[in-house]
Every structure is written in C-alpha cells, then in structure tokens.
Amino acid sequence: MRAWSELFRVSALFSVPGDALAGAAAVGRGPGRGTAFAVGASLCLYEAGMALNDWADREEDAVDRPHRPIPSGRVSPAAALGAAGVLTAAGLALAARAGRPALAVATGLAATVWAYDLRLKHTKAGPAAMAAARSLDLLLGATAAGSGTAATARGGADNVAAPGGFVRDALPAALVLGAHTYGVTAVSRHEAQGGSTAVPLAVLATTAALGTAVLTAGRAARTQGPREHRPTRPHHLTPADLLLTAFTGAYLRTAGPPLLRAALNPSPPLTQRAVGGGIRAMIPLQAALAARNGAPGSGLAVMALVPLARALARKVSPT
C-alpha cells in the first residue's frame, strides 16, 4: 500500500475534485449527479497519469530518484502500466455516464495525459500540455454539470442544447487554472537538479497576477451583474466578497512563499517544496473560482480538503 500510495502520489489527489466543482459553478450549476461522475472520472484519469508518468520515467528515476516505487522494485513496470490503462478506461466510463459532451472532453483529457507522459513531458510543449490537461478537467466538470439539465436553467434551451455554450462560460476559469498549472509544471522541470532562479521568480509574478485577476473579476461580476441590471449605487462588501478574498489570500499564501524561497535558493529540496506548494495551491484557487462564479458553498467544500491534503503530504510527497 505504501508503494502504490507513492506511485499515485495520493496527497495530490485532493487538488482534483475542485476542478469539477469550479467547472459547475462557472456554468451556473450546483453539484449534482453529473458533477459526481465528473469527479470520479477526473480522479481516475489523474491517477492514470501518475502511474503512466512513473512508468515512462522509470529509467530516469533509476538515476535521479532510485527510491521511487518502480526503480526500487516495489512496483513492477508492467503493473504500473496496467494500472494506467485500467484507470483510463474507468475514467472514460464514468465520464460517459455524465453524457456525451462530458465523454468528449474526457477523451481529449485522456489523450492529453498520455501524450504528455509518453512524448511531451521533456519537450518545450510539456508545460502547455499539462496546463491543457488541467483546463480540460475543469471543462469536464462544466459539461458534466450542464448536460441533460432542464431548459429552465441558466442559459435557456439553446445553451442546454449546445454544450459549446457551457464550454464558453467555463473557459475563463479553465484558462486561469491552466495558467497556474503551466507555472507549476515549469518549476517542476528543475526539481531533480535545481539551479533555476528565473523560473520561480516568473511563476511568482504570474501567481500574483492570477490572484489579482480572480479577485478583481469576481468583485466586478457581482457589482455589474447582467448588463441590463447593473446597479447605479456603489457596491458594498458582501459575505461572498469576504470569502473570495479569503480564498484568494489562501492561494497566494500557499503558492507564494515556497516560490520565493526556491528563487532565493534554487536547490532541489526547495524547488520540490515550491512544486508541492503549487499543487496544494490549486485547492484555494479552485475555491476562489467557485466563489467568483456565485458558488460560495462549493468554495467552502473545496477548502475543506486543504487540511487533509496538508496532513497526507507529510506522509506521501505530492511530487
């Protein structure tokens, strides 16, 4: 169990459910049956990627990380590859239960995961591929929540009939999450050898920009509302504003300090901590995206995963 926990990096699993909840919030839906299937599909595809990653990197890990499950002999390469295949199939099956649009997005997500692990990881396209995978995961939650809903839901019959409407609504949130993932992946390319100061600094600046964008866009959306119903009186802080501010602050506190320390001392241990911090920071970022789109309850549910992720990360590294 210990070996498989390390192979799957189970402490990073807590960064996954928030994708579906943020995606549902982006299209004006609360968590439902489709969201549950999306969460299950996301977890399976995420773990498939983890197993496939270690299988693809088994020779490199034998040199740089001989303690990893495959090079240490605790998990066989065939078992890891088989687990990746089974989990991919399970993820697609769960996505299919959420509807054809969700299955289409999940198929693209699975293809991106396999392409990243087998081909793109060590190329310049690696961070972009990982960013695309995380963005697709949020879009999976959006399409799963939107598929098959009643025409009286937000957007009306046309939006329900055209899944592309849900994708368009969720695209801004997906791009924010993708940009964060791009930065974490860029830093992770130096976690074995260290030595990069410029990359953590650039990602730190990006993190600050993303936090500011989420915070200001969320307040602007609630101040303005639909174009035809924008209030003329000044906007006052609401409990939703306070939650959004708290979630965004948690995001910046989780991701920022480890990046700064890695920039000041780009050693492998500090770089790995910056990567781990970036993974954990996805949780408050997802919560902020949900709150920004009018789902503070989903944001609170996502934030409840933070102490669990922190506790498990002390036992199993997320990187």
PDB file of C-alpha atoms in Angstrom:
ATOM      1  CA  MET A   1       0.000   0.000   0.000  1.00  0.00           C
ATOM      2  CA  ARG A   2       2.834   2.373   0.761  1.00  0.00           C
ATOM      3  CA  ALA A   3       4.430   1.760  -2.636  1.00  0.00           C
ATOM      4  CA  TRP A   4       1.193   2.291  -4.545  1.00  0.00           C
ATOM      5  CA  SER A   5       0.423   5.407  -2.499  1.00  0.00           C
ATOM      6  CA  GLU A   6       3.764   6.834  -3.546  1.00  0.00           C
ATOM      7  CA  LEU A   7       3.244   5.802  -7.162  1.00  0.00           C
ATOM      8  CA  PHE A   8      -0.157   7.508  -7.256  1.00  0.00           C
ATOM      9  CA  ARG A   9       1.028  10.490  -5.153  1.00  0.00           C
ATOM     10  CA  VAL A  10      -2.227  10.247  -3.229  1.00  0.00           C
ATOM     11  CA  SER A  11      -1.662  13.501  -1.348  1.00  0.00           C
ATOM     12  CA  ALA A  12      -2.050  15.357  -4.659  1.00  0.00           C
ATOM     13  CA  LEU A  13      -5.473  13.771  -5.215  1.00  0.00           C
ATOM     14  CA  PHE A  14      -7.123  16.476  -3.120  1.00  0.00           C
ATOM     15  CA  SER A  15      -6.291  19.004  -5.852  1.00  0.00           C
ATOM     16  CA  VAL A  16      -8.643  17.206  -8.275  1.00  0.00           C
ATOM     17  CA  PRO A  17     -12.295  17.388  -7.051  1.00  0.00           C
ATOM     18  CA  GLY A  18     -12.268  21.184  -7.071  1.00  0.00           C
ATOM     19  CA  ASP A  19     -11.907  21.181 -10.857  1.00  0.00           C
ATOM     20  CA  ALA A  20     -15.385  19.725 -11.323  1.00  0.00           C
ATOM     21  CA  LEU A  21     -16.938  21.978  -8.667  1.00  0.00           C
ATOM     22  CA  ALA A  22     -15.348  25.099 -10.162  1.00  0.00           C
ATOM     23  CA  GLY A  23     -16.475  23.981 -13.613  1.00  0.00           C
ATOM     24  CA  ALA A  24     -20.049  23.502 -12.443  1.00  0.00           C
ATOM     25  CA  ALA A  25     -20.030  26.924 -10.774  1.00  0.00           C
ATOM     26  CA  ALA A  26     -18.726  28.534 -13.957  1.00  0.00           C
ATOM     27  CA  VAL A  27     -21.869  27.448 -15.823  1.00  0.00           C
ATOM     28  CA  GLY A  28     -24.233  28.355 -13.005  1.00  0.00           C
ATOM     29  CA  ARG A  29     -24.843  24.850 -11.666  1.00  0.00           C
ATOM     30  CA  GLY A  30     -24.649  23.387  -8.200  1.00  0.00           C
ATOM     31  CA  PRO A  31     -23.071  19.981  -7.566  1.00  0.00           C
ATOM     32  CA  GLY A  32     -25.260  17.160  -8.862  1.00  0.00           C
ATOM     33  CA  ARG A  33     -25.184  13.701 -10.369  1.00  0.00           C
ATOM     34  CA  GLY A  34     -23.135  14.836 -13.347  1.00  0.00           C
ATOM     35  CA  THR A  35     -20.620  16.537 -11.055  1.00  0.00           C
ATOM     36  CA  ALA A  36     -20.169  13.326  -9.082  1.00  0.00           C
ATOM     37  CA  PHE A  37     -19.401  11.395 -12.262  1.00  0.00           C
ATOM     38  CA  ALA A  38     -17.003  14.145 -13.358  1.00  0.00           C
ATOM     39  CA  VAL A  39     -15.141  13.989 -10.038  1.00  0.00           C
ATOM     40  CA  GLY A  40     -14.823  10.214 -10.332  1.00  0.00           C
ATOM     41  CA  ALA A  41     -13.614  10.451 -13.918  1.00  0.00           C
ATOM     42  CA  SER A  42     -11.102  13.164 -13.008  1.00  0.00           C
ATOM     43  CA  LEU A  43      -9.676  11.139 -10.122  1.00  0.00           C
ATOM     44  CA  CYS A  44      -9.246   8.062 -12.324  1.00  0.00           C
ATOM     45  CA  LEU A  45      -7.593   9.967 -15.168  1.00  0.00           C
ATOM     46  CA  TYR A  46      -5.344  11.851 -12.752  1.00  0.00           C
ATOM     47  CA  GLU A  47      -4.117   8.649 -11.154  1.00  0.00           C
ATOM     48  CA  ALA A  48      -3.705   7.047 -14.568  1.00  0.00           C
ATOM     49  CA  GLY A  49      -1.379   9.905 -15.420  1.00  0.00           C
ATOM     50  CA  MET A  50       0.597   9.415 -12.217  1.00  0.00           C
ATOM     51  CA  ALA A  51       1.136   5.711 -12.852  1.00  0.00           C
ATOM     52  CA  LEU A  52       1.990   6.292 -16.504  1.00  0.00           C
ATOM     53  CA  ASN A  53       4.395   9.087 -15.560  1.00  0.00           C
ATOM     54  CA  ASP A  54       6.456   6.786 -13.348  1.00  0.00           C
ATOM     55  CA  TRP A  55       6.368   4.029 -15.958  1.00  0.00           C
ATOM     56  CA  ALA A  56       7.658   6.408 -18.651  1.00  0.00           C
ATOM     57  CA  ASP A  57      10.335   7.860 -16.327  1.00  0.00           C
ATOM     58  CA  ARG A  58      11.486   4.572 -14.830  1.00  0.00           C
ATOM     59  CA  GLU A  59      14.988   4.743 -16.351  1.00  0.00           C
ATOM     60  CA  GLU A  60      15.480   8.388 -15.414  1.00  0.00           C
ATOM     61  CA  ASP A  61      14.186   7.738 -11.903  1.00  0.00           C
ATOM     62  CA  ALA A  62      16.666   4.879 -11.513  1.00  0.00           C
ATOM     63  CA  VAL A  63      19.376   7.577 -11.599  1.00  0.00           C
ATOM     64  CA  ASP A  64      17.722  10.633 -10.022  1.00  0.00           C
ATOM     65  CA  ARG A  65      15.084   9.051  -7.752  1.00  0.00           C
ATOM     66  CA  PRO A  66      16.060   5.446  -7.026  1.00  0.00           C
ATOM     67  CA  HIS A  67      13.678   5.432  -4.038  1.00  0.00           C
ATOM     68  CA  ARG A  68      10.608   5.719  -6.289  1.00  0.00           C
ATOM     69  CA  PRO A  69       8.365   2.606  -6.362  1.00  0.00           C
ATOM     70  CA  ILE A  70       9.391   1.295  -9.791  1.00  0.00           C
ATOM     71  CA  PRO A  71      13.201   1.664  -9.667  1.00  0.00           C
ATOM     72  CA  SER A  72      13.225   0.392  -6.084  1.00  0.00           C
ATOM     73  CA  GLY A  73      11.419  -2.762  -7.233  1.00  0.00           C
ATOM     74  CA  ARG A  74       8.350  -2.298  -5.050  1.00  0.00           C
ATOM     75  CA  VAL A  75       6.047  -1.918  -8.077  1.00  0.00           C
ATOM     76  CA  SER A  76       6.751  -3.634 -11.387  1.00  0.00           C
ATOM     77  CA  PRO A  77       6.707  -1.617 -14.634  1.00  0.00           C
ATOM     78  CA  ALA A  78       4.014  -3.903 -16.054  1.00  0.00           C
ATOM     79  CA  ALA A  79       1.787  -3.351 -13.032  1.00  0.00           C
ATOM     80  CA  ALA A  80       2.149   0.426 -13.279  1.00  0.00           C
ATOM     81  CA  LEU A  81       1.360   0.433 -16.997  1.00  0.00           C
ATOM     82  CA  GLY A  82      -1.598  -1.888 -16.458  1.00  0.00           C
ATOM     83  CA  ALA A  83      -2.948   0.368 -13.718  1.00  0.00           C
ATOM     84  CA  ALA A  84      -2.679   3.368 -16.043  1.00  0.00           C
ATOM     85  CA  GLY A  85      -4.709   1.551 -18.703  1.00  0.00           C
ATOM     86  CA  VAL A  86      -7.407   0.334 -16.320  1.00  0.00           C
ATOM     87  CA  LEU A  87      -7.788   3.746 -14.673  1.00  0.00           C
ATOM     88  CA  THR A  88      -8.035   5.470 -18.049  1.00  0.00           C
ATOM     89  CA  ALA A  89     -10.821   3.120 -19.118  1.00  0.00           C
ATOM     90  CA  ALA A  90     -12.608   3.639 -15.792  1.00  0.00           C
ATOM     91  CA  GLY A  91     -12.343   7.411 -16.130  1.00  0.00           C
ATOM     92  CA  LEU A  92     -13.849   7.379 -19.599  1.00  0.00           C
ATOM     93  CA  ALA A  93     -16.646   5.066 -18.470  1.00  0.00           C
ATOM     94  CA  LEU A  94     -17.560   7.411 -15.616  1.00  0.00           C
ATOM     95  CA  ALA A  95     -17.473  10.422 -17.933  1.00  0.00           C
ATOM     96  CA  ALA A  96     -19.809   8.626 -20.325  1.00  0.00           C
ATOM     97  CA  ARG A  97     -22.361   8.363 -17.517  1.00  0.00           C
ATOM     98  CA  ALA A  98     -22.376  12.164 -17.370  1.00  0.00           C
ATOM     99  CA  GLY A  99     -23.312  12.489 -21.061  1.00  0.00           C
ATOM    100  CA  ARG A 100     -21.735  12.618 -24.493  1.00  0.00           C
ATOM    101  CA  PRO A 101     -20.284  16.139 -24.139  1.00  0.00           C
ATOM    102  CA  ALA A 102     -18.530  15.109 -20.927  1.00  0.00           C
ATOM    103  CA  LEU A 103     -17.194  11.954 -22.607  1.00  0.00           C
ATOM    104  CA  ALA A 104     -15.847  14.029 -25.497  1.00  0.00           C
ATOM    105  CA  VAL A 105     -13.972  16.320 -23.104  1.00  0.00           C
ATOM    106  CA  ALA A 106     -12.726  13.353 -21.050  1.00  0.00           C
ATOM    107  CA  THR A 107     -11.421  11.672 -24.206  1.00  0.00           C
ATOM    108  CA  GLY A 108      -9.425  14.790 -25.026  1.00  0.00           C
ATOM    109  CA  LEU A 109      -8.185  14.908 -21.445  1.00  0.00           C
ATOM    110  CA  ALA A 110      -7.077  11.256 -21.521  1.00  0.00           C
ATOM    111  CA  ALA A 111      -5.297  11.788 -24.836  1.00  0.00           C
ATOM    112  CA  THR A 112      -3.504  14.825 -23.428  1.00  0.00           C
ATOM    113  CA  VAL A 113      -2.414  12.917 -20.312  1.00  0.00           C
ATOM    114  CA  TRP A 114      -0.976  10.031 -22.328  1.00  0.00           C
ATOM    115  CA  ALA A 115       0.687  12.377 -24.833  1.00  0.00           C
ATOM    116  CA  TYR A 116       2.302  14.340 -22.016  1.00  0.00           C
ATOM    117  CA  ASP A 117       3.679  11.313 -20.188  1.00  0.00           C
ATOM    118  CA  LEU A 118       4.870   9.405 -23.250  1.00  0.00           C
ATOM    119  CA  ARG A 119       6.028  12.168 -25.547  1.00  0.00           C
ATOM    120  CA  LEU A 120       5.715  15.783 -24.476  1.00  0.00           C
ATOM    121  CA  LYS A 121       6.936  15.859 -20.897  1.00  0.00           C
ATOM    122  CA  HIS A 122      10.588  16.506 -21.717  1.00  0.00           C
ATOM    123  CA  THR A 123       9.904  18.894 -24.593  1.00  0.00           C
ATOM    124  CA  LYS A 124       9.152  22.610 -24.646  1.00  0.00           C
ATOM    125  CA  ALA A 125       5.487  21.706 -25.078  1.00  0.00           C
ATOM    126  CA  GLY A 126       5.400  19.899 -21.733  1.00  0.00           C
ATOM    127  CA  PRO A 127       4.094  22.719 -19.513  1.00  0.00           C
ATOM    128  CA  ALA A 128       1.499  23.687 -22.122  1.00  0.00           C
ATOM    129  CA  ALA A 129       0.277  20.093 -22.342  1.00  0.00           C
ATOM    130  CA  MET A 130      -0.091  19.846 -18.585  1.00  0.00           C
ATOM    131  CA  ALA A 131      -1.884  23.187 -18.492  1.00  0.00           C
ATOM    132  CA  ALA A 132      -4.252  21.957 -21.196  1.00  0.00           C
ATOM    133  CA  ALA A 133      -4.978  18.813 -19.178  1.00  0.00           C
ATOM    134  CA  ARG A 134      -5.951  20.781 -16.082  1.00  0.00           C
ATOM    135  CA  SER A 135      -8.074  23.194 -18.116  1.00  0.00           C
ATOM    136  CA  LEU A 136      -9.840  20.270 -19.766  1.00  0.00           C
ATOM    137  CA  ASP A 137     -10.517  18.787 -16.345  1.00  0.00           C
ATOM    138  CA  LEU A 138     -12.397  21.918 -15.313  1.00  0.00           C
ATOM    139  CA  LEU A 139     -14.285  21.887 -18.632  1.00  0.00           C
ATOM    140  CA  LEU A 140     -15.180  18.270 -17.926  1.00  0.00           C
ATOM    141  CA  GLY A 141     -16.915  19.438 -14.757  1.00  0.00           C
ATOM    142  CA  ALA A 142     -18.693  22.185 -16.684  1.00  0.00           C
ATOM    143  CA  THR A 143     -20.034  19.920 -19.420  1.00  0.00           C
ATOM    144  CA  ALA A 144     -20.980  17.171 -16.960  1.00  0.00           C
ATOM    145  CA  ALA A 145     -22.961  19.637 -14.852  1.00  0.00           C
ATOM    146  CA  GLY A 146     -24.636  21.172 -17.880  1.00  0.00           C
ATOM    147  CA  SER A 147     -25.523  18.059 -19.872  1.00  0.00           C
ATOM    148  CA  GLY A 148     -29.124  16.978 -19.575  1.00  0.00           C
ATOM    149  CA  THR A 149     -30.254  19.830 -17.324  1.00  0.00           C
ATOM    150  CA  ALA A 150     -33.631  21.413 -17.721  1.00  0.00           C
ATOM    151  CA  ALA A 151     -34.119  24.179 -20.224  1.00  0.00           C
ATOM    152  CA  THR A 152     -35.174  26.485 -17.407  1.00  0.00           C
ATOM    153  CA  ALA A 153     -31.614  26.530 -16.060  1.00  0.00           C
ATOM    154  CA  ARG A 154     -29.348  29.475 -16.737  1.00  0.00           C
ATOM    155  CA  GLY A 155     -28.788  29.984 -20.435  1.00  0.00           C
ATOM    156  CA  GLY A 156     -32.146  28.598 -21.523  1.00  0.00           C
ATOM    157  CA  ALA A 157     -32.868  25.863 -24.029  1.00  0.00           C
ATOM    158  CA  ASP A 158     -30.271  26.988 -26.536  1.00  0.00           C
ATOM    159  CA  ASN A 159     -27.442  26.680 -24.038  1.00  0.00           C
ATOM    160  CA  VAL A 160     -28.636  23.250 -22.876  1.00  0.00           C
ATOM    161  CA  ALA A 161     -28.937  22.048 -26.456  1.00  0.00           C
ATOM    162  CA  ALA A 162     -25.463  23.324 -27.360  1.00  0.00           C
ATOM    163  CA  PRO A 163     -22.733  22.060 -24.985  1.00  0.00           C
ATOM    164  CA  GLY A 164     -20.393  24.598 -26.534  1.00  0.00           C
ATOM    165  CA  GLY A 165     -22.231  27.211 -24.510  1.00  0.00           C
ATOM    166  CA  PHE A 166     -21.090  25.589 -21.300  1.00  0.00           C
ATOM    167  CA  VAL A 167     -17.523  25.438 -22.578  1.00  0.00           C
ATOM    168  CA  ARG A 168     -17.579  29.141 -23.408  1.00  0.00           C
ATOM    169  CA  ASP A 169     -18.941  30.019 -19.984  1.00  0.00           C
ATOM    170  CA  ALA A 170     -16.282  27.954 -18.201  1.00  0.00           C
ATOM    171  CA  LEU A 171     -13.356  28.928 -20.417  1.00  0.00           C
ATOM    172  CA  PRO A 172     -12.160  31.930 -18.339  1.00  0.00           C
ATOM    173  CA  ALA A 173     -11.917  29.794 -15.186  1.00  0.00           C
ATOM    174  CA  ALA A 174     -10.258  26.981 -17.150  1.00  0.00           C
ATOM    175  CA  LEU A 175      -7.633  29.374 -18.501  1.00  0.00           C
ATOM    176  CA  VAL A 176      -6.833  30.687 -15.008  1.00  0.00           C
ATOM    177  CA  LEU A 177      -6.343  27.163 -13.689  1.00  0.00           C
ATOM    178  CA  GLY A 178      -4.329  26.258 -16.785  1.00  0.00           C
ATOM    179  CA  ALA A 179      -2.029  29.252 -16.342  1.00  0.00           C
ATOM    180  CA  HIS A 180      -1.326  28.252 -12.741  1.00  0.00           C
ATOM    181  CA  THR A 181      -0.643  24.676 -13.829  1.00  0.00           C
ATOM    182  CA  TYR A 182       1.734  25.870 -16.539  1.00  0.00           C
ATOM    183  CA  GLY A 183       3.804  27.664 -13.908  1.00  0.00           C
ATOM    184  CA  VAL A 184       3.892  24.703 -11.515  1.00  0.00           C
ATOM    185  CA  THR A 185       4.963  22.404 -14.344  1.00  0.00           C
ATOM    186  CA  ALA A 186       7.678  24.815 -15.460  1.00  0.00           C
ATOM    187  CA  VAL A 187       9.127  24.831 -11.940  1.00  0.00           C
ATOM    188  CA  SER A 188       8.855  21.044 -11.662  1.00  0.00           C
ATOM    189  CA  ARG A 189      11.211  20.584 -14.599  1.00  0.00           C
ATOM    190  CA  HIS A 190      14.025  21.678 -12.251  1.00  0.00           C
ATOM    191  CA  GLU A 191      13.013  19.765  -9.114  1.00  0.00           C
ATOM    192  CA  ALA A 192      15.571  16.972  -9.590  1.00  0.00           C
ATOM    193  CA  GLN A 193      18.592  19.152 -10.402  1.00  0.00           C
ATOM    194  CA  GLY A 194      17.604  22.598  -9.093  1.00  0.00           C
ATOM    195  CA  GLY A 195      19.574  25.594 -10.326  1.00  0.00           C
ATOM    196  CA  SER A 196      16.838  27.861 -11.724  1.00  0.00           C
ATOM    197  CA  THR A 197      16.170  31.262 -10.170  1.00  0.00           C
ATOM    198  CA  ALA A 198      14.424  32.940 -13.093  1.00  0.00           C
ATOM    199  CA  VAL A 199      11.635  30.355 -13.415  1.00  0.00           C
ATOM    200  CA  PRO A 200      10.387  30.526  -9.789  1.00  0.00           C
ATOM    201  CA  LEU A 201      10.510  34.328  -9.945  1.00  0.00           C
ATOM    202  CA  ALA A 202       8.497  34.398 -13.160  1.00  0.00           C
ATOM    203  CA  VAL A 203       5.954  31.959 -11.740  1.00  0.00           C
ATOM    204  CA  LEU A 204       5.734  34.017  -8.539  1.00  0.00           C
ATOM    205  CA  ALA A 205       4.825  37.072 -10.630  1.00  0.00           C
ATOM    206  CA  THR A 206       2.269  35.014 -12.549  1.00  0.00           C
ATOM    207  CA  THR A 207       0.764  33.775  -9.294  1.00  0.00           C
ATOM    208  CA  ALA A 208       0.327  37.333  -8.039  1.00  0.00           C
ATOM    209  CA  ALA A 209      -1.258  38.349 -11.348  1.00  0.00           C
ATOM    210  CA  LEU A 210      -3.671  35.408 -11.288  1.00  0.00           C
ATOM    211  CA  GLY A 211      -4.722  36.123  -7.724  1.00  0.00           C
ATOM    212  CA  THR A 212      -5.354  39.764  -8.565  1.00  0.00           C
ATOM    213  CA  ALA A 213      -7.323  38.827 -11.684  1.00  0.00           C
ATOM    214  CA  VAL A 214      -9.549  36.370  -9.831  1.00  0.00           C
ATOM    215  CA  LEU A 215     -10.230  38.828  -7.036  1.00  0.00           C
ATOM    216  CA  THR A 216     -10.979  41.858  -9.213  1.00  0.00           C
ATOM    217  CA  ALA A 217     -13.000  39.913 -11.785  1.00  0.00           C
ATOM    218  CA  GLY A 218     -15.132  38.358  -9.059  1.00  0.00           C
ATOM    219  CA  ARG A 219     -15.950  41.694  -7.464  1.00  0.00           C
ATOM    220  CA  ALA A 220     -16.639  43.278 -10.852  1.00  0.00           C
ATOM    221  CA  ALA A 221     -19.018  40.469 -11.806  1.00  0.00           C
ATOM    222  CA  ARG A 222     -21.082  40.906  -8.648  1.00  0.00           C
ATOM    223  CA  THR A 223     -21.012  44.704  -8.928  1.00  0.00           C
ATOM    224  CA  GLN A 224     -22.127  44.748 -12.543  1.00  0.00           C
ATOM    225  CA  GLY A 225     -24.287  41.634 -12.895  1.00  0.00           C
ATOM    226  CA  PRO A 226     -26.040  41.197 -16.214  1.00  0.00           C
ATOM    227  CA  ARG A 227     -25.553  44.231 -18.437  1.00  0.00           C
ATOM    228  CA  GLU A 228     -29.217  45.217 -18.318  1.00  0.00           C
ATOM    229  CA  HIS A 229     -29.370  45.040 -14.492  1.00  0.00           C
ATOM    230  CA  ARG A 230     -26.193  46.816 -13.404  1.00  0.00           C
ATOM    231  CA  PRO A 231     -26.755  48.842 -10.235  1.00  0.00           C
ATOM    232  CA  THR A 232     -26.040  52.545 -10.171  1.00  0.00           C
ATOM    233  CA  ARG A 233     -25.250  52.706  -6.452  1.00  0.00           C
ATOM    234  CA  PRO A 234     -21.773  51.874  -5.074  1.00  0.00           C
ATOM    235  CA  HIS A 235     -21.059  48.222  -4.336  1.00  0.00           C
ATOM    236  CA  HIS A 236     -20.531  47.269  -0.692  1.00  0.00           C
ATOM    237  CA  LEU A 237     -18.574  44.284   0.535  1.00  0.00           C
ATOM    238  CA  THR A 238     -20.712  41.197   0.995  1.00  0.00           C
ATOM    239  CA  PRO A 239     -20.022  37.848   2.680  1.00  0.00           C
ATOM    240  CA  ALA A 240     -19.321  36.473  -0.811  1.00  0.00           C
ATOM    241  CA  ASP A 241     -16.669  39.178  -1.300  1.00  0.00           C
ATOM    242  CA  LEU A 242     -15.066  38.262   2.008  1.00  0.00           C
ATOM    243  CA  LEU A 243     -14.991  34.577   1.100  1.00  0.00           C
ATOM    244  CA  LEU A 244     -13.476  35.320  -2.290  1.00  0.00           C
ATOM    245  CA  THR A 245     -10.826  37.486  -0.632  1.00  0.00           C
ATOM    246  CA  ALA A 246     -10.047  34.762   1.927  1.00  0.00           C
ATOM    247  CA  PHE A 247      -9.786  32.043  -0.723  1.00  0.00           C
ATOM    248  CA  THR A 248      -7.567  34.192  -2.938  1.00  0.00           C
ATOM    249  CA  GLY A 249      -5.371  35.075   0.016  1.00  0.00           C
ATOM    250  CA  ALA A 250      -5.013  31.387   0.870  1.00  0.00           C
ATOM    251  CA  TYR A 251      -3.990  30.727  -2.720  1.00  0.00           C
ATOM    252  CA  LEU A 252      -1.283  33.393  -2.609  1.00  0.00           C
ATOM    253  CA  ARG A 253      -0.038  32.276   0.830  1.00  0.00           C
ATOM    254  CA  THR A 254       0.202  28.648  -0.265  1.00  0.00           C
ATOM    255  CA  ALA A 255       1.969  29.194  -3.579  1.00  0.00           C
ATOM    256  CA  GLY A 256       3.962  32.368  -2.993  1.00  0.00           C
ATOM    257  CA  PRO A 257       6.434  31.761  -0.114  1.00  0.00           C
ATOM    258  CA  PRO A 258       7.786  28.419  -1.435  1.00  0.00           C
ATOM    259  CA  LEU A 259       8.349  30.019  -4.849  1.00  0.00           C
ATOM    260  CA  LEU A 260      10.229  32.914  -3.285  1.00  0.00           C
ATOM    261  CA  ARG A 261      12.430  30.558  -1.265  1.00  0.00           C
ATOM    262  CA  ALA A 262      13.145  28.481  -4.386  1.00  0.00           C
ATOM    263  CA  ALA A 263      14.120  31.630  -6.258  1.00  0.00           C
ATOM    264  CA  LEU A 264      16.495  32.741  -3.493  1.00  0.00           C
ATOM    265  CA  ASN A 265      17.997  29.253  -3.104  1.00  0.00           C
ATOM    266  CA  PRO A 266      17.225  27.066  -6.168  1.00  0.00           C
ATOM    267  CA  SER A 267      18.247  23.780  -4.560  1.00  0.00           C
ATOM    268  CA  PRO A 268      16.356  20.561  -5.394  1.00  0.00           C
ATOM    269  CA  PRO A 269      14.650  20.339  -1.960  1.00  0.00           C
ATOM    270  CA  LEU A 270      13.360  23.922  -2.072  1.00  0.00           C
ATOM    271  CA  THR A 271      12.341  23.561  -5.701  1.00  0.00           C
ATOM    272  CA  GLN A 272      10.389  20.427  -4.807  1.00  0.00           C
ATOM    273  CA  ARG A 273       8.666  22.299  -1.991  1.00  0.00           C
ATOM    274  CA  ALA A 274       7.728  25.038  -4.450  1.00  0.00           C
ATOM    275  CA  VAL A 275       6.170  22.405  -6.706  1.00  0.00           C
ATOM    276  CA  GLY A 276       4.312  20.861  -3.776  1.00  0.00           C
ATOM    277  CA  GLY A 277       3.078  24.281  -2.712  1.00  0.00           C
ATOM    278  CA  GLY A 278       1.881  24.950  -6.242  1.00  0.00           C
ATOM    279  CA  ILE A 279      -0.073  21.698  -6.288  1.00  0.00           C
ATOM    280  CA  ARG A 280      -1.710  22.404  -2.938  1.00  0.00           C
ATOM    281  CA  ALA A 281      -2.444  25.989  -4.015  1.00  0.00           C
ATOM    282  CA  MET A 282      -4.765  24.655  -6.688  1.00  0.00           C
ATOM    283  CA  ILE A 283      -7.307  23.905  -3.952  1.00  0.00           C
ATOM    284  CA  PRO A 284      -7.829  27.503  -2.731  1.00  0.00           C
ATOM    285  CA  LEU A 285      -7.628  28.669  -6.362  1.00  0.00           C
ATOM    286  CA  GLN A 286     -10.478  26.332  -7.273  1.00  0.00           C
ATOM    287  CA  ALA A 287     -12.405  27.577  -4.242  1.00  0.00           C
ATOM    288  CA  ALA A 288     -11.867  31.178  -5.331  1.00  0.00           C
ATOM    289  CA  LEU A 289     -13.032  30.395  -8.864  1.00  0.00           C
ATOM    290  CA  ALA A 290     -16.179  28.756  -7.493  1.00  0.00           C
ATOM    291  CA  ALA A 291     -16.892  31.712  -5.199  1.00  0.00           C
ATOM    292  CA  ARG A 292     -16.211  34.155  -8.028  1.00  0.00           C
ATOM    293  CA  ASN A 293     -18.918  32.464 -10.060  1.00  0.00           C
ATOM    294  CA  GLY A 294     -21.544  32.593  -7.344  1.00  0.00           C
ATOM    295  CA  ALA A 295     -20.999  29.258  -5.585  1.00  0.00           C
ATOM    296  CA  PRO A 296     -19.532  30.072  -2.150  1.00  0.00           C
ATOM    297  CA  GLY A 297     -20.819  26.760  -0.774  1.00  0.00           C
ATOM    298  CA  SER A 298     -18.779  24.846  -3.342  1.00  0.00           C
ATOM    299  CA  GLY A 299     -15.801  27.007  -2.453  1.00  0.00           C
ATOM    300  CA  LEU A 300     -16.124  26.124   1.221  1.00  0.00           C
ATOM    301  CA  ALA A 301     -16.455  22.432   0.353  1.00  0.00           C
ATOM    302  CA  VAL A 302     -13.255  22.597  -1.697  1.00  0.00           C
ATOM    303  CA  MET A 303     -11.389  24.437   1.077  1.00  0.00           C
ATOM    304  CA  ALA A 304     -12.325  21.639   3.483  1.00  0.00           C
ATOM    305  CA  LEU A 305      -9.843  19.495   1.536  1.00  0.00           C
ATOM    306  CA  VAL A 306      -6.881  21.707   2.486  1.00  0.00           C
ATOM    307  CA  PRO A 307      -6.126  20.202   5.938  1.00  0.00           C
ATOM    308  CA  LEU A 308      -6.490  16.694   4.514  1.00  0.00           C
ATOM    309  CA  ALA A 309      -4.050  17.462   1.713  1.00  0.00           C
ATOM    310  CA  ARG A 310      -1.599  19.050   4.136  1.00  0.00           C
ATOM    311  CA  ALA A 311      -1.740  16.126   6.549  1.00  0.00           C
ATOM    312  CA  LEU A 312      -1.267  13.482   3.874  1.00  0.00           C
ATOM    313  CA  ALA A 313       1.530  15.441   2.209  1.00  0.00           C
ATOM    314  CA  ARG A 314       3.589  14.918   5.361  1.00  0.00           C
ATOM    315  CA  LYS A 315       3.436  11.164   4.721  1.00  0.00           C
ATOM    316  CA  VAL A 316       3.401  10.940   0.921  1.00  0.00           C
ATOM    317  CA  SER A 317       5.078  13.586  -1.235  1.00  0.00           C
ATOM    318  CA  PRO A 318       2.822  15.106  -3.915  1.00  0.00           C
ATOM    319  CA  THR A 319       5.795  15.462  -6.291  1.00  0.00           C
TER     320      THR A 319
END
